[in-house]
Amino acid sequence: MEFSFSASATKILTTTGFSQLAIGDTLMILVACLLIYLAIWKKFEPLLLLPIGFGCLLANIPMSMMANTDAGGLLNFFYQGVKHEVLPPLIFLGVGALTDFGPLLANPTTLLLGAAAQVGVYITLIGAVLLGFNMHEASAIGIIGGADGPTSIFIASKLAPHLLAPIAVAAYSYMALVPLIQPPIMRLLTTEDERKIKMEQLQPISQTVKIVFPVVVTIVCCLMLPGVTPLLGMLMLGNLFRESGVTARLHETAETHLINIVTILLALAVGSSMTADSFLRLETLKIIVLGLLAFSIATAGGLVFGKIMCKATGGKVNPLIGSAGVSAVPMAARVSQKVGSEADSSNFLLMHAMGPNVAGVIGSAVAAGVFISLFGDVPAPEPHAAIADIVGTVEPGIRAAISQVADIAAKAH
Amino acid sequence: MEFSFSASATKILTTTGFSQLAIGDTLMILVACLLIYLAIWKKFEPLLLLPIGFGCLLANIPMSMMANTDAGGLLNFFYQGVKHEVLPPLIFLGVGALTDFGPLLANPTTLLLGAAAQVGVYITLIGAVLLGFNMHEASAIGIIGGADGPTSIFIASKLAPHLLAPIAVAAYSYMALVPLIQPPIMRLLTTEDERKIKMEQLQPISQTVKIVFPVVVTIVCCLMLPGVTPLLGMLMLGNLFRESGVTARLHETAETHLINIVTILLALAVGSSMTADSFLRLETLKIIVLGLLAFSIATAGGLVFGKIMCKATGGKVNPLIGSAGVSAVPMAARVSQKVGSEADSSNFLLMHAMGPNVAGVIGSAVAAGVFISLFGDVPAPEPHAAIADIVGTVEPGIRAAISQVADIAAKAH
Amino acid sequence: MEFSFSASATKILTTTGFSQLAIGDTLMILVACLLIYLAIWKKFEPLLLLPIGFGCLLANIPMSMMANTDAGGLLNFFYQGVKHEVLPPLIFLGVGALTDFGPLLANPTTLLLGAAAQVGVYITLIGAVLLGFNMHEASAIGIIGGADGPTSIFIASKLAPHLLAPIAVAAYSYMALVPLIQPPIMRLLTTEDERKIKMEQLQPISQTVKIVFPVVVTIVCCLMLPGVTPLLGMLMLGNLFRESGVTARLHETAETHLINIVTILLALAVGSSMTADSFLRLETLKIIVLGLLAFSIATAGGLVFGKIMCKATGGKVNPLIGSAGVSAVPMAARVSQKVGSEADSSNFLLMHAMGPNVAGVIGSAVAAGVFISLFGDVPAPEPHAAIADIVGTVEPGIRAAISQVADIAAKAH
Amino acid sequence: MEASFLAAVKISILAIVVIFTVLVILIFTIKLLVKLIPYVAPPPAPPRHQTASSTSSDQDEHVAAITATLAIHLGKSPNEFRIVNISQS
Amino acid sequence: MEASFLAAVKISILAIVVIFTVLVILIFTIKLLVKLIPYVAPPPAPPRHQTASSTSSDQDEHVAAITATLAIHLGKSPNEFRIVNISQS
Amino acid sequence: MEASFLAAVKISILAIVVIFTVLVILIFTIKLLVKLIPYVAPPPAPPRHQTASSTSSDQDEHVAAITATLAIHLGKSPNEFRIVNISQS
Ligand code: NA
Ligand code: NA
Ligand code: NA
């Protein structure tokens, strides 16, 4: 080995990130800083957007090997957990452990509000198709309207992995914007009188029902839409840990350190997919517009169905709880409470809105299940991919071995 | 892409789990619900049997891809941790961190009770051979008598992976039934006078001995039976974290969130192996019967040796502590306490029974080590398996690549 | 299957570890016990050296399959996390979450002390080359002078994996010995008057600066030396979790259970690489000598630069804080405090020494980055390795499949 | 384009029908469940006893003592709150 | 069948012999250990000081203090919160 | 040997130059940052209110109150310990 001073110095200079910093990288670093800023100073879903932004920052430092496509890199390693759909279900395990389905059980018809809010998913799907996306992509974009991060990531990584980054960012950003997006729509679509409706106190629910509920949901929904089992099953297992009363240890771990660890890995992995190549595209802009559409229409869908329920029950249901059907737990329910109390300061809608709010989580999961039933049976998204492509993200050692075997095989021809 | 309404609707209908729900699946879902019921309402080892039951529920929803054999599925991913024997040792790390070997050190001869209880393992092995199991299977079934979940799972996944599900379920179920199974046997095999024997207070033990003990056990036992090192070594490391006094951070993590996380993954993986194919067999019934035999004879073995020690010490040892030698920590020790206090309400056997109780854990691990020494050198359980079989559980991308290479190689012939 | 008594007994005897126990194994078991002793009774970095020592113990029990090279073994599995450079960055995530960069921000010129202490790295590198190591090995040995465990492990596993065990052990041992190694050097290189210098109170720092700092460091340093991004980026992300004030959940997990879990896995993996083959070599002795040299010269480098800063500022800087530039947080800073208060009992240097102390972490990371820029572009350390070697540590199932394919391909010739 | 638009509309209608079907089934299941297993108000909390058992860990005793203190002081049932973890470093 | 029965019996006897051998060796090792390193009663606990270092019973006091504080500070239902973790830094 | 010794020396000098360059740039960046964003002493804590609902700032108040009491109770600085988390159930 020879080390001339100038050669070594040149090597260090040519291996700096600066030497390869393209405009795209710089823009993405700015995008990363924007996300970090929004997370910290605007409190936009900081638990997700802060590590997503930081992952984006790391991924866009040239030659850092931190993009999701850099085989052997650290964030590529975490990304395998997204690609193989392991991390979103583990997040849902924690979400289930954190969720109280009591208000939903006390008023099960609010499940319909969670269903109605899914209208946002499908209007957006149609919009996406009109904007030129194919059906798989449009489905993944539409699910942003479900207002559920893990569900969006799960569906995007399954149906349109190349759009994972903008979909995840749009989903979490708009979730953070729920307190800004929803109130004008809520005021527009409801009358003052409707907003003043006070709802009856919720019935108490037997603990046994709370325990049986997650098992029943799993059997009913997963039997009908088996594709959503990893998500919905883990959500319900987490809830069973919570309600059973005999697994306090597992419940505590699922709702604290396990979900936190998985959140760190998942968010970094999503951030690592925000490379200039995949993000600085016209599609991203379209997805951002469509995401806003999705949230708005989901809100409207919930409200309109809330008005129908109001009519049908002779005014016992305040339509404002309908907007909580988008999920975005618990922000959307708080927005219902806030808008309701603006109309009448003695109006407490929070607990009533929690029913459709958690119903929205189940609703989106069911919507995801429909997509998987329709489109999820494509084993390889790129049916004609060569070996090199398939093996692209595989562990380097294995890859090298396979390549060598392929070489030998090729020579044997 | 064409989407006719009826075609899409048909597709959704044909991809529901209902469309493929066989009688076996339905029965297994009922078995799952039974396990969940026993875990929650009968408090049968809920930390294990609740997630095992839920894993079984998920695995038996048709087309959910949640069985342990569904390559690429979520629970198949967790199952790799059982198959490659990573999760049981990590559980044992936590068990070691939770275990106080002080009572054993104060009265080391109680190790013999932990040895004597292993008689249950071997009588069961012989019974299993008589019922038609081969020697590997019989060994894995016999170890149920060791009354140690992780050890049973470790040995089953090594020697008879196709029997993992019934063995794990039997092991944990009978462990939960220890307070029902043991007392009649204890009353039958001991006299009223023996049960009234009060034991001398245990000597205090130097902290240094407690620290040196796990290192000594590791060196002595693992050198003699190297196959058990992953289990016994991790158990002793956890105990060293506990006793050393200088690794409080690691000790706390090992005994709380780490063991909890691993428990969730392990139990779901075990549950995912409870498919109709593997569970609804005559073998399962046989294993359930043999498991009961194993526990009963282990209890009897401990008691009989307790009586021998009682005689040999001139009545200083209460034979009731012998039944605690089955392990099932700390239930078996509590049973000794309870049966002893029934004979004389001023008789406190709990601490004395903790000695044989933790000795039972070491005894079973040693028994497992003997099996591994005898049978553990079989590199491939299916010696003539084709590539397709070996690769069965491998990550789909790699599998695809290997298949393609194999095709090329085949064509080159 | 035939089981003759004598054959089975012979089998058990021949599969005991005793039957294969070589002198090397015995010596390594003694080394392991020594490490455990030092960790517990001498409090030598017990969180690392206790599990490293125990991993060494397990790895050297013959036929236990616990060495890092035993494919399919438990510790080999953990070792993949070291080999693929996943675990050290996760440790650094926790270190960042635990580190307060406030004192450094209040007095940024102390970064120069962290730079000056890296002199130890390079003198040692030169010494290592003189002792016959090649440049990659010498770099990995030199970085011991950085006094940063994860950085040393990261660089060793990248540039000289065969030297990982002695480098890691030397790094952590000397870190534990900082309170013994540094004071004589400090007293030798400083005058009584210098040691009595009292420093002005540190300025308070805006929380905003503390938040922006990790982002700025990541952009500046990682853009210049992209190879260090996994380490430095994760360190800074952990610090951002800490300072942002909006990610308390993630911060708590990163600094407690996540870092603890990763520490257990990393330390066991490092211990598993301490086999007789890799450790009982002349190189190990050389590395131990060079490591001491590295720490001593790093201390001296920091002190000398501290004296320069003292002169340059007209006596406002106490040179004793220079020795803290080696990192070894927070021991080195405490040593500065202690030696300072010996000269004047009213002299409180601790907070002032924390600046160079955390600067030392950044300094070593930057030094590591330079090595990666210079030498890190070697994709395969053994360029001519046969398939068998490359695949050596791969999962057995895959390995079997690849071998079979290779056979077919070979036959097709 | 028109074809895919039509396909998207068809898919959407179909999906919404499926979602409402699934959730309506769920609603009726829940209603049945709530009817079958009605809520029973728990009996008033029994007076607390100080047991002499030394088998549970110190931690448990601390928690029990704290819980009792809080309960007495605040006039609340001890079942209404719980101290999950008290850790030492 | 008879052959495998005999094999199983042989294996069982062999295994039990091995287990007892290993554990008897362990018993003597422990006895040796306990003899070599006898228990020494710790000196009587010094009177309690309020120091910076935290002991187990300090933790107890912390919790008591927190309990009192909460009772005073919260003019509301304390069942709305729980103390998850108190860690020292 | 001499060749590699020379190479090692060259590498070392180069590396130290790079390290100092990077860290000097970092120093100036920090100094700029500290100048741009000066420290502002926080305003004195506003008086407390007892509200019915618990918000984020209530949480802070709880922590502050508990910390203060502990500090008094133990006779040590509030900076020496920290309450990590109070979660609402
Ligand atoms: Na939703
Ligand atoms: Na046992
Ligand atoms: Na350093």
mmCIF file with all atom_site columns, C-alpha atoms in Angstrom, chain B residues 83-86 89-90 93 134-135 208 211-212 214-215 218-220 222-227 229-230 233-234 236-237 240-241 244 246-250 252-254 256-258 261 370 373-375 377 385-387 390-391 394 398 402 405-406 409-410 412-413, chain C residues 1 3 8-9 11-12 15-18 21 29 33 36 39-41 43 46-48 50-51 54 57-58 60-66 72 74-75 77-78 98 254-257 259-261 263-265 268 395-398 400-402 404-405 408-409 411-412:
data_model
loop_
_atom_site.group_PDB
_atom_site.id
_atom_site.type_symbol
_atom_site.label_atom_id
_atom_site.label_alt_id
_atom_site.label_comp_id
_atom_site.label_asym_id
_atom_site.label_entity_id
_atom_site.label_seq_id
_atom_site.pdbx_PDB_ins_code
_atom_site.Cartn_x
_atom_site.Cartn_y
_atom_site.Cartn_z
_atom_site.occupancy
_atom_site.B_iso_or_equiv
_atom_site.pdbx_formal_charge
_atom_site.auth_seq_id
_atom_site.auth_comp_id
_atom_site.auth_asym_id
_atom_site.auth_atom_id
_atom_site.pdbx_PDB_model_num
ATOM 1   C CA . LYS B 1 83  ? -36.861 -22.510 15.404  1.00 0.00 ? 83  LYS B CA 1
ATOM 2   C CA . HIS B 1 84  ? -33.373 -21.104 15.733  1.00 0.00 ? 84  HIS B CA 1
ATOM 3   C CA . GLU B 1 85  ? -33.559 -21.426 19.540  1.00 0.00 ? 85  GLU B CA 1
ATOM 4   C CA . VAL B 1 86  ? -33.078 -17.744 20.282  1.00 0.00 ? 86  VAL B CA 1
ATOM 5   C CA . PRO B 1 89  ? -32.682 -18.724 26.143  1.00 0.00 ? 89  PRO B CA 1
ATOM 6   C CA . LEU B 1 90  ? -33.717 -15.066 26.333  1.00 0.00 ? 90  LEU B CA 1
ATOM 7   C CA . LEU B 1 93  ? -32.167 -14.803 31.012  1.00 0.00 ? 93  LEU B CA 1
ATOM 8   C CA . ASN B 1 134 ? -39.796 -42.580 18.305  1.00 0.00 ? 134 ASN B CA 1
ATOM 9   C CA . MET B 1 135 ? -36.970 -41.820 20.686  1.00 0.00 ? 135 MET B CA 1
ATOM 10  C CA . THR B 1 208 ? -20.154 -13.707 47.509  1.00 0.00 ? 208 THR B CA 1
ATOM 11  C CA . ILE B 1 211 ? -22.370 -14.273 43.020  1.00 0.00 ? 211 ILE B CA 1
ATOM 12  C CA . VAL B 1 212 ? -19.964 -17.152 42.479  1.00 0.00 ? 212 VAL B CA 1
ATOM 13  C CA . PRO B 1 214 ? -24.014 -18.906 38.699  1.00 0.00 ? 214 PRO B CA 1
ATOM 14  C CA . VAL B 1 215 ? -20.456 -18.954 37.342  1.00 0.00 ? 215 VAL B CA 1
ATOM 15  C CA . THR B 1 218 ? -22.203 -22.701 34.247  1.00 0.00 ? 218 THR B CA 1
ATOM 16  C CA . ILE B 1 219 ? -18.698 -24.152 34.310  1.00 0.00 ? 219 ILE B CA 1
ATOM 17  C CA . VAL B 1 220 ? -19.635 -27.438 35.990  1.00 0.00 ? 220 VAL B CA 1
ATOM 18  C CA . CYS B 1 222 ? -22.137 -26.802 30.781  1.00 0.00 ? 222 CYS B CA 1
ATOM 19  C CA . LEU B 1 223 ? -18.742 -28.493 30.632  1.00 0.00 ? 223 LEU B CA 1
ATOM 20  C CA . MET B 1 224 ? -20.425 -31.797 31.358  1.00 0.00 ? 224 MET B CA 1
ATOM 21  C CA . LEU B 1 225 ? -23.420 -31.261 29.060  1.00 0.00 ? 225 LEU B CA 1
ATOM 22  C CA . PRO B 1 226 ? -22.458 -28.587 26.529  1.00 0.00 ? 226 PRO B CA 1
ATOM 23  C CA . GLY B 1 227 ? -25.735 -28.828 24.618  1.00 0.00 ? 227 GLY B CA 1
ATOM 24  C CA . THR B 1 229 ? -25.331 -24.071 27.469  1.00 0.00 ? 229 THR B CA 1
ATOM 25  C CA . PRO B 1 230 ? -27.729 -21.693 25.657  1.00 0.00 ? 230 PRO B CA 1
ATOM 26  C CA . GLY B 1 233 ? -25.806 -20.237 30.569  1.00 0.00 ? 233 GLY B CA 1
ATOM 27  C CA . MET B 1 234 ? -28.402 -17.551 29.990  1.00 0.00 ? 234 MET B CA 1
ATOM 28  C CA . MET B 1 236 ? -27.081 -18.111 35.123  1.00 0.00 ? 236 MET B CA 1
ATOM 29  C CA . LEU B 1 237 ? -26.167 -14.847 33.393  1.00 0.00 ? 237 LEU B CA 1
ATOM 30  C CA . LEU B 1 240 ? -25.462 -12.979 37.882  1.00 0.00 ? 240 LEU B CA 1
ATOM 31  C CA . PHE B 1 241 ? -27.035 -9.685  36.736  1.00 0.00 ? 241 PHE B CA 1
ATOM 32  C CA . SER B 1 244 ? -23.622 -9.063  41.267  1.00 0.00 ? 244 SER B CA 1
ATOM 33  C CA . VAL B 1 246 ? -23.151 -3.847  39.785  1.00 0.00 ? 246 VAL B CA 1
ATOM 34  C CA . THR B 1 247 ? -25.507 -4.361  36.829  1.00 0.00 ? 247 THR B CA 1
ATOM 35  C CA . ALA B 1 248 ? -28.796 -3.090  38.203  1.00 0.00 ? 248 ALA B CA 1
ATOM 36  C CA . ARG B 1 249 ? -29.755 -1.587  34.814  1.00 0.00 ? 249 ARG B CA 1
ATOM 37  C CA . LEU B 1 250 ? -29.303 -4.870  32.961  1.00 0.00 ? 250 LEU B CA 1
ATOM 38  C CA . GLU B 1 252 ? -34.041 -4.596  35.662  1.00 0.00 ? 252 GLU B CA 1
ATOM 39  C CA . THR B 1 253 ? -34.353 -4.805  31.878  1.00 0.00 ? 253 THR B CA 1
ATOM 40  C CA . ALA B 1 254 ? -33.832 -8.566  31.803  1.00 0.00 ? 254 ALA B CA 1
ATOM 41  C CA . THR B 1 256 ? -39.104 -6.793  33.033  1.00 0.00 ? 256 THR B CA 1
ATOM 42  C CA . HIS B 1 257 ? -39.346 -5.469  29.509  1.00 0.00 ? 257 HIS B CA 1
ATOM 43  C CA . LEU B 1 258 ? -36.910 -7.840  27.796  1.00 0.00 ? 258 LEU B CA 1
ATOM 44  C CA . ILE B 1 261 ? -41.146 -8.666  24.811  1.00 0.00 ? 261 ILE B CA 1
ATOM 45  C CA . VAL B 1 370 ? -28.499 -35.290 28.458  1.00 0.00 ? 370 VAL B CA 1
ATOM 46  C CA . SER B 1 373 ? -25.856 -35.022 24.156  1.00 0.00 ? 373 SER B CA 1
ATOM 47  C CA . LEU B 1 374 ? -27.587 -38.221 23.078  1.00 0.00 ? 374 LEU B CA 1
ATOM 48  C CA . PHE B 1 375 ? -29.754 -37.012 20.200  1.00 0.00 ? 375 PHE B CA 1
ATOM 49  C CA . ASP B 1 377 ? -26.245 -34.129 16.739  1.00 0.00 ? 377 ASP B CA 1
ATOM 50  C CA . ALA B 1 385 ? -35.289 -33.002 2.095   1.00 0.00 ? 385 ALA B CA 1
ATOM 51  C CA . ALA B 1 386 ? -35.215 -31.370 -1.313  1.00 0.00 ? 386 ALA B CA 1
ATOM 52  C CA . ILE B 1 387 ? -34.120 -27.763 -1.763  1.00 0.00 ? 387 ILE B CA 1
ATOM 53  C CA . ILE B 1 390 ? -35.080 -26.667 3.195   1.00 0.00 ? 390 ILE B CA 1
ATOM 54  C CA . VAL B 1 391 ? -35.817 -23.270 1.773   1.00 0.00 ? 391 VAL B CA 1
ATOM 55  C CA . VAL B 1 394 ? -36.656 -18.721 4.106   1.00 0.00 ? 394 VAL B CA 1
ATOM 56  C CA . ILE B 1 398 ? -34.037 -15.109 -1.224  1.00 0.00 ? 398 ILE B CA 1
ATOM 57  C CA . ILE B 1 402 ? -32.399 -19.427 -5.152  1.00 0.00 ? 402 ILE B CA 1
ATOM 58  C CA . VAL B 1 405 ? -30.572 -20.015 -9.834  1.00 0.00 ? 405 VAL B CA 1
ATOM 59  C CA . ALA B 1 406 ? -31.661 -23.605 -9.397  1.00 0.00 ? 406 ALA B CA 1
ATOM 60  C CA . ALA B 1 409 ? -28.541 -24.700 -13.076 1.00 0.00 ? 409 ALA B CA 1
ATOM 61  C CA . ALA B 1 410 ? -31.117 -27.305 -14.005 1.00 0.00 ? 410 ALA B CA 1
ATOM 62  C CA . ALA B 1 412 ? -27.623 -26.088 -17.847 1.00 0.00 ? 412 ALA B CA 1
ATOM 63  C CA . HIS B 1 413 ? -27.709 -29.853 -17.461 1.00 0.00 ? 413 HIS B CA 1
ATOM 64  C CA . MET C 1 1   ? -31.898 -47.440 16.315  1.00 0.00 ? 1   MET C CA 1
ATOM 65  C CA . PHE C 1 3   ? -29.021 -48.241 22.138  1.00 0.00 ? 3   PHE C CA 1
ATOM 66  C CA . SER C 1 8   ? -24.761 -44.409 24.869  1.00 0.00 ? 8   SER C CA 1
ATOM 67  C CA . ALA C 1 9   ? -22.591 -43.857 27.889  1.00 0.00 ? 9   ALA C CA 1
ATOM 68  C CA . LYS C 1 11  ? -21.515 -40.981 23.546  1.00 0.00 ? 11  LYS C CA 1
ATOM 69  C CA . ILE C 1 12  ? -22.356 -38.889 26.590  1.00 0.00 ? 12  ILE C CA 1
ATOM 70  C CA . THR C 1 15  ? -19.770 -35.197 24.011  1.00 0.00 ? 15  THR C CA 1
ATOM 71  C CA . THR C 1 16  ? -18.871 -33.643 27.340  1.00 0.00 ? 16  THR C CA 1
ATOM 72  C CA . GLY C 1 17  ? -16.921 -30.460 27.138  1.00 0.00 ? 17  GLY C CA 1
ATOM 73  C CA . PHE C 1 18  ? -14.235 -32.074 29.303  1.00 0.00 ? 18  PHE C CA 1
ATOM 74  C CA . LEU C 1 21  ? -11.137 -29.206 26.715  1.00 0.00 ? 21  LEU C CA 1
ATOM 75  C CA . ILE C 1 29  ? -12.248 -19.658 30.888  1.00 0.00 ? 29  ILE C CA 1
ATOM 76  C CA . CYS C 1 33  ? -13.442 -15.391 35.254  1.00 0.00 ? 33  CYS C CA 1
ATOM 77  C CA . ILE C 1 36  ? -16.093 -11.152 35.708  1.00 0.00 ? 36  ILE C CA 1
ATOM 78  C CA . ALA C 1 39  ? -16.305 -6.214  36.705  1.00 0.00 ? 39  ALA C CA 1
ATOM 79  C CA . ILE C 1 40  ? -17.889 -7.180  40.021  1.00 0.00 ? 40  ILE C CA 1
ATOM 80  C CA . TRP C 1 41  ? -15.252 -6.607  42.649  1.00 0.00 ? 41  TRP C CA 1
ATOM 81  C CA . LYS C 1 43  ? -16.183 -2.253  39.312  1.00 0.00 ? 43  LYS C CA 1
ATOM 82  C CA . PRO C 1 46  ? -19.426 -3.769  34.916  1.00 0.00 ? 46  PRO C CA 1
ATOM 83  C CA . LEU C 1 47  ? -22.305 -3.119  32.511  1.00 0.00 ? 47  LEU C CA 1
ATOM 84  C CA . LEU C 1 48  ? -20.038 -4.184  29.665  1.00 0.00 ? 48  LEU C CA 1
ATOM 85  C CA . LEU C 1 50  ? -19.590 -8.593  33.121  1.00 0.00 ? 50  LEU C CA 1
ATOM 86  C CA . PRO C 1 51  ? -21.586 -9.792  30.088  1.00 0.00 ? 51  PRO C CA 1
ATOM 87  C CA . PHE C 1 54  ? -19.727 -14.264 30.658  1.00 0.00 ? 54  PHE C CA 1
ATOM 88  C CA . LEU C 1 57  ? -16.993 -18.130 29.379  1.00 0.00 ? 57  LEU C CA 1
ATOM 89  C CA . LEU C 1 58  ? -19.838 -19.572 27.322  1.00 0.00 ? 58  LEU C CA 1
ATOM 90  C CA . ASN C 1 60  ? -15.003 -21.351 25.424  1.00 0.00 ? 60  ASN C CA 1
ATOM 91  C CA . ILE C 1 61  ? -16.984 -24.292 26.711  1.00 0.00 ? 61  ILE C CA 1
ATOM 92  C CA . PRO C 1 62  ? -16.105 -26.854 24.033  1.00 0.00 ? 62  PRO C CA 1
ATOM 93  C CA . MET C 1 63  ? -19.015 -28.051 21.881  1.00 0.00 ? 63  MET C CA 1
ATOM 94  C CA . SER C 1 64  ? -21.356 -25.489 23.392  1.00 0.00 ? 64  SER C CA 1
ATOM 95  C CA . MET C 1 65  ? -21.773 -23.808 19.987  1.00 0.00 ? 65  MET C CA 1
ATOM 96  C CA . MET C 1 66  ? -21.576 -20.419 21.636  1.00 0.00 ? 66  MET C CA 1
ATOM 97  C CA . GLY C 1 72  ? -26.528 -21.325 14.054  1.00 0.00 ? 72  GLY C CA 1
ATOM 98  C CA . LEU C 1 74  ? -27.125 -18.293 19.952  1.00 0.00 ? 74  LEU C CA 1
ATOM 99  C CA . LEU C 1 75  ? -24.219 -15.878 20.343  1.00 0.00 ? 75  LEU C CA 1
ATOM 100 C CA . PHE C 1 77  ? -26.931 -14.766 16.137  1.00 0.00 ? 77  PHE C CA 1
ATOM 101 C CA . PHE C 1 78  ? -26.245 -11.796 18.396  1.00 0.00 ? 78  PHE C CA 1
ATOM 102 C CA . LEU C 1 98  ? -28.031 10.272  28.193  1.00 0.00 ? 98  LEU C CA 1
ATOM 103 C CA . ALA C 1 254 ? -33.645 5.059   24.281  1.00 0.00 ? 254 ALA C CA 1
ATOM 104 C CA . GLU C 1 255 ? -31.791 5.831   27.501  1.00 0.00 ? 255 GLU C CA 1
ATOM 105 C CA . THR C 1 256 ? -33.100 2.899   29.526  1.00 0.00 ? 256 THR C CA 1
ATOM 106 C CA . HIS C 1 257 ? -34.466 -0.363  28.212  1.00 0.00 ? 257 HIS C CA 1
ATOM 107 C CA . ILE C 1 259 ? -29.755 0.693   25.436  1.00 0.00 ? 259 ILE C CA 1
ATOM 108 C CA . ASN C 1 260 ? -29.860 -2.018  28.113  1.00 0.00 ? 260 ASN C CA 1
ATOM 109 C CA . ILE C 1 261 ? -31.166 -4.668  25.728  1.00 0.00 ? 261 ILE C CA 1
ATOM 110 C CA . THR C 1 263 ? -25.851 -3.680  25.695  1.00 0.00 ? 263 THR C CA 1
ATOM 111 C CA . ILE C 1 264 ? -26.671 -7.252  26.700  1.00 0.00 ? 264 ILE C CA 1
ATOM 112 C CA . LEU C 1 265 ? -26.654 -8.436  23.081  1.00 0.00 ? 265 LEU C CA 1
ATOM 113 C CA . LEU C 1 268 ? -22.389 -11.173 24.763  1.00 0.00 ? 268 LEU C CA 1
ATOM 114 C CA . GLU C 1 395 ? -28.480 -19.180 8.400   1.00 0.00 ? 395 GLU C CA 1
ATOM 115 C CA . PRO C 1 396 ? -27.975 -22.959 8.037   1.00 0.00 ? 396 PRO C CA 1
ATOM 116 C CA . GLY C 1 397 ? -31.096 -23.560 5.945   1.00 0.00 ? 397 GLY C CA 1
ATOM 117 C CA . ILE C 1 398 ? -30.049 -21.017 3.370   1.00 0.00 ? 398 ILE C CA 1
ATOM 118 C CA . ALA C 1 400 ? -27.669 -25.837 2.774   1.00 0.00 ? 400 ALA C CA 1
ATOM 119 C CA . ALA C 1 401 ? -29.774 -24.651 -0.132  1.00 0.00 ? 401 ALA C CA 1
ATOM 120 C CA . ILE C 1 402 ? -26.961 -22.601 -1.621  1.00 0.00 ? 402 ILE C CA 1
ATOM 121 C CA . GLN C 1 404 ? -26.954 -27.819 -3.025  1.00 0.00 ? 404 GLN C CA 1
ATOM 122 C CA . VAL C 1 405 ? -27.450 -25.344 -5.849  1.00 0.00 ? 405 VAL C CA 1
ATOM 123 C CA . ILE C 1 408 ? -25.916 -28.905 -9.086  1.00 0.00 ? 408 ILE C CA 1
ATOM 124 C CA . ALA C 1 409 ? -24.139 -26.087 -10.857 1.00 0.00 ? 409 ALA C CA 1
ATOM 125 C CA . LYS C 1 411 ? -22.141 -31.104 -11.736 1.00 0.00 ? 411 LYS C CA 1
ATOM 126 C CA . ALA C 1 412 ? -23.564 -29.261 -14.720 1.00 0.00 ? 412 ALA C CA 1
#
